[in-house]
Coordinates of N, CA and C in Angstrom, one line a residue:
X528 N -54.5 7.9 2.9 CA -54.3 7.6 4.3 C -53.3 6.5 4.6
X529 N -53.2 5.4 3.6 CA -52.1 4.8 3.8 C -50.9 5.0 3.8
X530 N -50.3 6.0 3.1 CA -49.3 7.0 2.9 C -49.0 6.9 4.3
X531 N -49.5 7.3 4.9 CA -49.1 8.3 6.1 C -49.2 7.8 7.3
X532 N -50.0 6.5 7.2 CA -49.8 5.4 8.0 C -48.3 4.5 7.5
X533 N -47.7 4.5 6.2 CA -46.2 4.0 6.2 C -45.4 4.8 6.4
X534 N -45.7 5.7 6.3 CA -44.5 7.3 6.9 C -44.8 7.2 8.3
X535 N -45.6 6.7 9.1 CA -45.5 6.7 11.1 C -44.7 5.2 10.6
X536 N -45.2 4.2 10.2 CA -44.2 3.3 10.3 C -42.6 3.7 10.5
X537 N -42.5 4.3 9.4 CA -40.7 4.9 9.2 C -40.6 5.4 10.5
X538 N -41.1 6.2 10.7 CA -41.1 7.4 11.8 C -40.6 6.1 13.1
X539 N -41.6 5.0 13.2 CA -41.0 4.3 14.4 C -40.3 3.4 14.3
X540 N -39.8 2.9 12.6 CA -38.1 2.4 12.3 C -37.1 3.4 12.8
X541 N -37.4 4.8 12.1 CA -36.2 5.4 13.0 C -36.1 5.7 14.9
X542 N -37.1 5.4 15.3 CA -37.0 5.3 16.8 C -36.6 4.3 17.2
X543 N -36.7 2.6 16.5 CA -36.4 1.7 17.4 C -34.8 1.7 17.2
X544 N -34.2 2.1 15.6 CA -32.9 1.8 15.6 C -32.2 2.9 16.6
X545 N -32.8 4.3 16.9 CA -32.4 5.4 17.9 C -32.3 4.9 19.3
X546 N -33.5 3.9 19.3 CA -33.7 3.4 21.0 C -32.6 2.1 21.1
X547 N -32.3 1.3 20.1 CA -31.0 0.3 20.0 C -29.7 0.8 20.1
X548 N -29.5 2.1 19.8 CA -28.1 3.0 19.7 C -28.0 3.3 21.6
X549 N -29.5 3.7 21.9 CA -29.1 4.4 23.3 C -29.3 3.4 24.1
X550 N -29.9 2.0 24.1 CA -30.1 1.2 24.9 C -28.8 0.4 25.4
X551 N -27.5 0.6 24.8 CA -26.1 0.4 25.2 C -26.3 -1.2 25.0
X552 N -26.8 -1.7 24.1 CA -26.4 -3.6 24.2 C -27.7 -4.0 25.1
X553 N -29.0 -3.6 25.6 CA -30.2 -3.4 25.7 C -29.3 -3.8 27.5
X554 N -28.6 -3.2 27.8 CA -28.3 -2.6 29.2 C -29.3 -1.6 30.2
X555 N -29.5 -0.6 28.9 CA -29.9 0.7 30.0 C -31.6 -0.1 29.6
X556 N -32.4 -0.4 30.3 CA -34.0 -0.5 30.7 C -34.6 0.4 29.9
X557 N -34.5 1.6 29.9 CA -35.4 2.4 29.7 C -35.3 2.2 28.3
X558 N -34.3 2.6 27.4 CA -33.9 2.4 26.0 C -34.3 1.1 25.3
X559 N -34.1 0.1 26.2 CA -34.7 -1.2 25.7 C -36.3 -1.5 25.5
X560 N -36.9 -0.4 26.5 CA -38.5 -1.2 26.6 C -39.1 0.1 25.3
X561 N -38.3 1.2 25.6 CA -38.5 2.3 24.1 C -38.3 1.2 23.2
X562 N -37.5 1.1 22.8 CA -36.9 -0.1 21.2 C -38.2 -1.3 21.0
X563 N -38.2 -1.9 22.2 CA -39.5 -2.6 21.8 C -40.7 -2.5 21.0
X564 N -40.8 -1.1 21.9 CA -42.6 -0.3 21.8 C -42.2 -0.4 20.0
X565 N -41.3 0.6 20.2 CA -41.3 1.1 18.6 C -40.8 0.1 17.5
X566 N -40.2 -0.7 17.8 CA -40.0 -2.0 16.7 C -41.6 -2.7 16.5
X567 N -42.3 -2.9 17.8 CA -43.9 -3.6 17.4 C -44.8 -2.3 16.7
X568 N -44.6 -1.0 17.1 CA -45.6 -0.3 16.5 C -45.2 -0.1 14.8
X569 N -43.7 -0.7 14.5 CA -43.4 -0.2 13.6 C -44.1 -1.4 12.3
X570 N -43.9 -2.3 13.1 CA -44.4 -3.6 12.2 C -45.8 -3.6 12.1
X571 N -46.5 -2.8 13.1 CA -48.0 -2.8 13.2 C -48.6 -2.0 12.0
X572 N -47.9 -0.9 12.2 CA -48.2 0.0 10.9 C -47.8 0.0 9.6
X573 N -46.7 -1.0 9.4 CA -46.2 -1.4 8.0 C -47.0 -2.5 7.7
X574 N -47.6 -3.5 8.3 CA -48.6 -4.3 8.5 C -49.6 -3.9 7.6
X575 N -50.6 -2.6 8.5 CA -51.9 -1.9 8.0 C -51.6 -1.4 6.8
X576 N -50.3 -0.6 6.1 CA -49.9 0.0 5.2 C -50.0 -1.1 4.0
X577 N -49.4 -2.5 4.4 CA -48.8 -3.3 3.1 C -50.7 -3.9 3.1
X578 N -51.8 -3.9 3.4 CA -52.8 -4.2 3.3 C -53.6 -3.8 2.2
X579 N -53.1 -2.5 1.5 CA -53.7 -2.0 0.6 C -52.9 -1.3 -0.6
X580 N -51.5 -1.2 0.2 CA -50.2 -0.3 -1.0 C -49.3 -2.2 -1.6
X581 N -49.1 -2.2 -2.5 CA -47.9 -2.9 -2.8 C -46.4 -3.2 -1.7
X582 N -47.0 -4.8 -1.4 CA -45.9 -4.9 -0.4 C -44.6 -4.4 -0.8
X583 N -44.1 -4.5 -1.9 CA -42.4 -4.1 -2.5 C -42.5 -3.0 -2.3
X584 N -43.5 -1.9 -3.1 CA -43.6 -0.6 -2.9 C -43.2 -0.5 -1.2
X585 N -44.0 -0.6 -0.6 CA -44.1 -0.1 1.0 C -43.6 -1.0 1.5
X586 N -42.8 -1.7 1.2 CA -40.9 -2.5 2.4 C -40.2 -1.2 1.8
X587 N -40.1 -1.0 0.3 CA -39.3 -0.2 0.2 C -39.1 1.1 1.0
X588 N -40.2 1.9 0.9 CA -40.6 3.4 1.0 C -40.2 3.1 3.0
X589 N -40.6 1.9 3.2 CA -40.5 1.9 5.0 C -39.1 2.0 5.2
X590 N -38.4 1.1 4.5 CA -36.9 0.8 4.9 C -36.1 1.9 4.4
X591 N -36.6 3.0 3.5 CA -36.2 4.4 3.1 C -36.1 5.5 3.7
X592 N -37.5 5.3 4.5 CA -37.7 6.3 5.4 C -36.9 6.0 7.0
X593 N -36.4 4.4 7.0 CA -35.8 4.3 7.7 C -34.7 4.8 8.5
X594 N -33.9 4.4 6.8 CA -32.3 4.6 6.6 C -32.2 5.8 6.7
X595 N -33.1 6.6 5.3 CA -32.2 8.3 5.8 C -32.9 9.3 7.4
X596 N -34.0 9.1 7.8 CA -33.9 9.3 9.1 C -33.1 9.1 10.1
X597 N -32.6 7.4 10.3 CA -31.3 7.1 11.0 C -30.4 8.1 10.7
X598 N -30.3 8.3 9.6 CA -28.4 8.7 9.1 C -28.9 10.5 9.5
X599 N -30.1 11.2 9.5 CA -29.9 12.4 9.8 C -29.8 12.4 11.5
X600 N -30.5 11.4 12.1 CA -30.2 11.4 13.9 C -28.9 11.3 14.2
X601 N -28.1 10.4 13.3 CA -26.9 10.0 13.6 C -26.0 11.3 13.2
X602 N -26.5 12.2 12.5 CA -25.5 13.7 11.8 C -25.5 14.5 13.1
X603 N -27.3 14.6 13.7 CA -27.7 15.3 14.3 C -27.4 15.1 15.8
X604 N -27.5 14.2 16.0 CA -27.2 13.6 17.3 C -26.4 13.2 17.9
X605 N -25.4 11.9 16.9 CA -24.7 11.5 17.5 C -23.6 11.5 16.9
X606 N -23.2 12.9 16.3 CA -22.1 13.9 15.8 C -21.5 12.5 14.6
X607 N -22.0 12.0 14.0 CA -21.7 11.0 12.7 C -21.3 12.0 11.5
X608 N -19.9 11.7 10.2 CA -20.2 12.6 9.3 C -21.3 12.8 8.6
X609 N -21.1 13.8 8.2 CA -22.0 14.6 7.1 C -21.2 15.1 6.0
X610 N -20.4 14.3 5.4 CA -19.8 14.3 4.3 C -20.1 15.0 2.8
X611 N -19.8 15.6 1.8 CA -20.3 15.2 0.8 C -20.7 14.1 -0.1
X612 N -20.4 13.0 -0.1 CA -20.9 11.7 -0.4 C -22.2 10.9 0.2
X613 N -22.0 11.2 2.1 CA -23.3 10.9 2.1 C -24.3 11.6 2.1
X614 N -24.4 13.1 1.7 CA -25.5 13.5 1.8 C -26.1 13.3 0.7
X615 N -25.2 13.1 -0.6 CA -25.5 12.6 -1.8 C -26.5 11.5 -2.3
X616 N -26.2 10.8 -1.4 CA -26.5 9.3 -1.5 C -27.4 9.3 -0.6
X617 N -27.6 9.8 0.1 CA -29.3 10.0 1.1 C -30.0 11.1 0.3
X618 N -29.5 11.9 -0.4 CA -30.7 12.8 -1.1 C -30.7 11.5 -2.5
X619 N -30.6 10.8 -3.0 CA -30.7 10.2 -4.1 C -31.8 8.9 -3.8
X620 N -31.2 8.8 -2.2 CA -32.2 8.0 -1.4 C -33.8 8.5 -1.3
X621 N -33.7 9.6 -1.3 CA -34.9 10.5 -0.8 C -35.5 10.9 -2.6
X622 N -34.9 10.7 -3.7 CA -35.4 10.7 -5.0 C -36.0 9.3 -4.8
X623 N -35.5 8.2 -5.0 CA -36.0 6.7 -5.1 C -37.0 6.6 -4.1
X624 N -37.3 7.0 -2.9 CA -38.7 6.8 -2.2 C -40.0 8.1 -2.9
X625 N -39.7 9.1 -3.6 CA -40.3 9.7 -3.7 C -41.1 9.0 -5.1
X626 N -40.0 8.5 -5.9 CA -40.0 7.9 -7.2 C -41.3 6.4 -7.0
X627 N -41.0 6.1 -5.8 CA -42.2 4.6 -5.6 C -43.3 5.2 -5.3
X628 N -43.1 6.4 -4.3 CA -44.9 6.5 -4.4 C -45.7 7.1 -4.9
X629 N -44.6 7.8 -6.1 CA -45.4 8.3 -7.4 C -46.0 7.8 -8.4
X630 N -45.3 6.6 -8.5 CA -45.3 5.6 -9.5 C -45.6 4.3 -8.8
X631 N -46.3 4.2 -7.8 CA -46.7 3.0 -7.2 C -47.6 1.9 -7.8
X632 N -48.8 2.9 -8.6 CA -49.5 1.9 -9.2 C -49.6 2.1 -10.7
X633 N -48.4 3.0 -11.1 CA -48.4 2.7 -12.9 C -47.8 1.5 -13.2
X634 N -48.3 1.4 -14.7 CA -48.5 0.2 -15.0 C -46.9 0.6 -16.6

């Protein structure tokens, strides 16, 4: 269950940095008070998560699921490349978070 309570975390890292892109310099209102919600719920749930997972483990796996979510909104959305290089390096991203919570609690 904690899993998946640090995976909603990610889920609302990649919304606040989405709500920071569209809130134009926290101009437009609506984008700003989104960014909030989801930067507090994101800390709320990495919070509950690092309670019982290994804080390093789950900063990591949060700021993972961060990054390559951003960089697919940013492919998807906001026409960013999609190079060969970076998809490389976001699938290699996406090996090293898989790699922590397999091996979270070996010794």
């Amino acid at each position: 269950m904690n899993w998946i309570i640090l995976i909603i975390a990610g889920l609302f890292e990649v919304g606040f940095t989405t709500c920071l892109k569209l809130s134009n310099n926290f101009t437009n209102l609506k984008w700003s008070v989104a960014f909030a919600a989801c930067i507090m719920l994101s800390f709320y749930f990495l919070n509950k998560a690092t309670q019982t997972l290994p804080m390093g483990t789950a900063y990591a796996v949060w700021t993972g699921i961060g990054a390559v979510g951003t960089v697919i909104v940013g492919i998807v959305y906001f026409q960013e490349p999609a190079n060969f290089w970076r998809i490389f390096f976001i699938v290699t991203l996406i090996g090293s978070i898989l790699g922590l919570k397999f091996f979270a609690g070996s010794h």
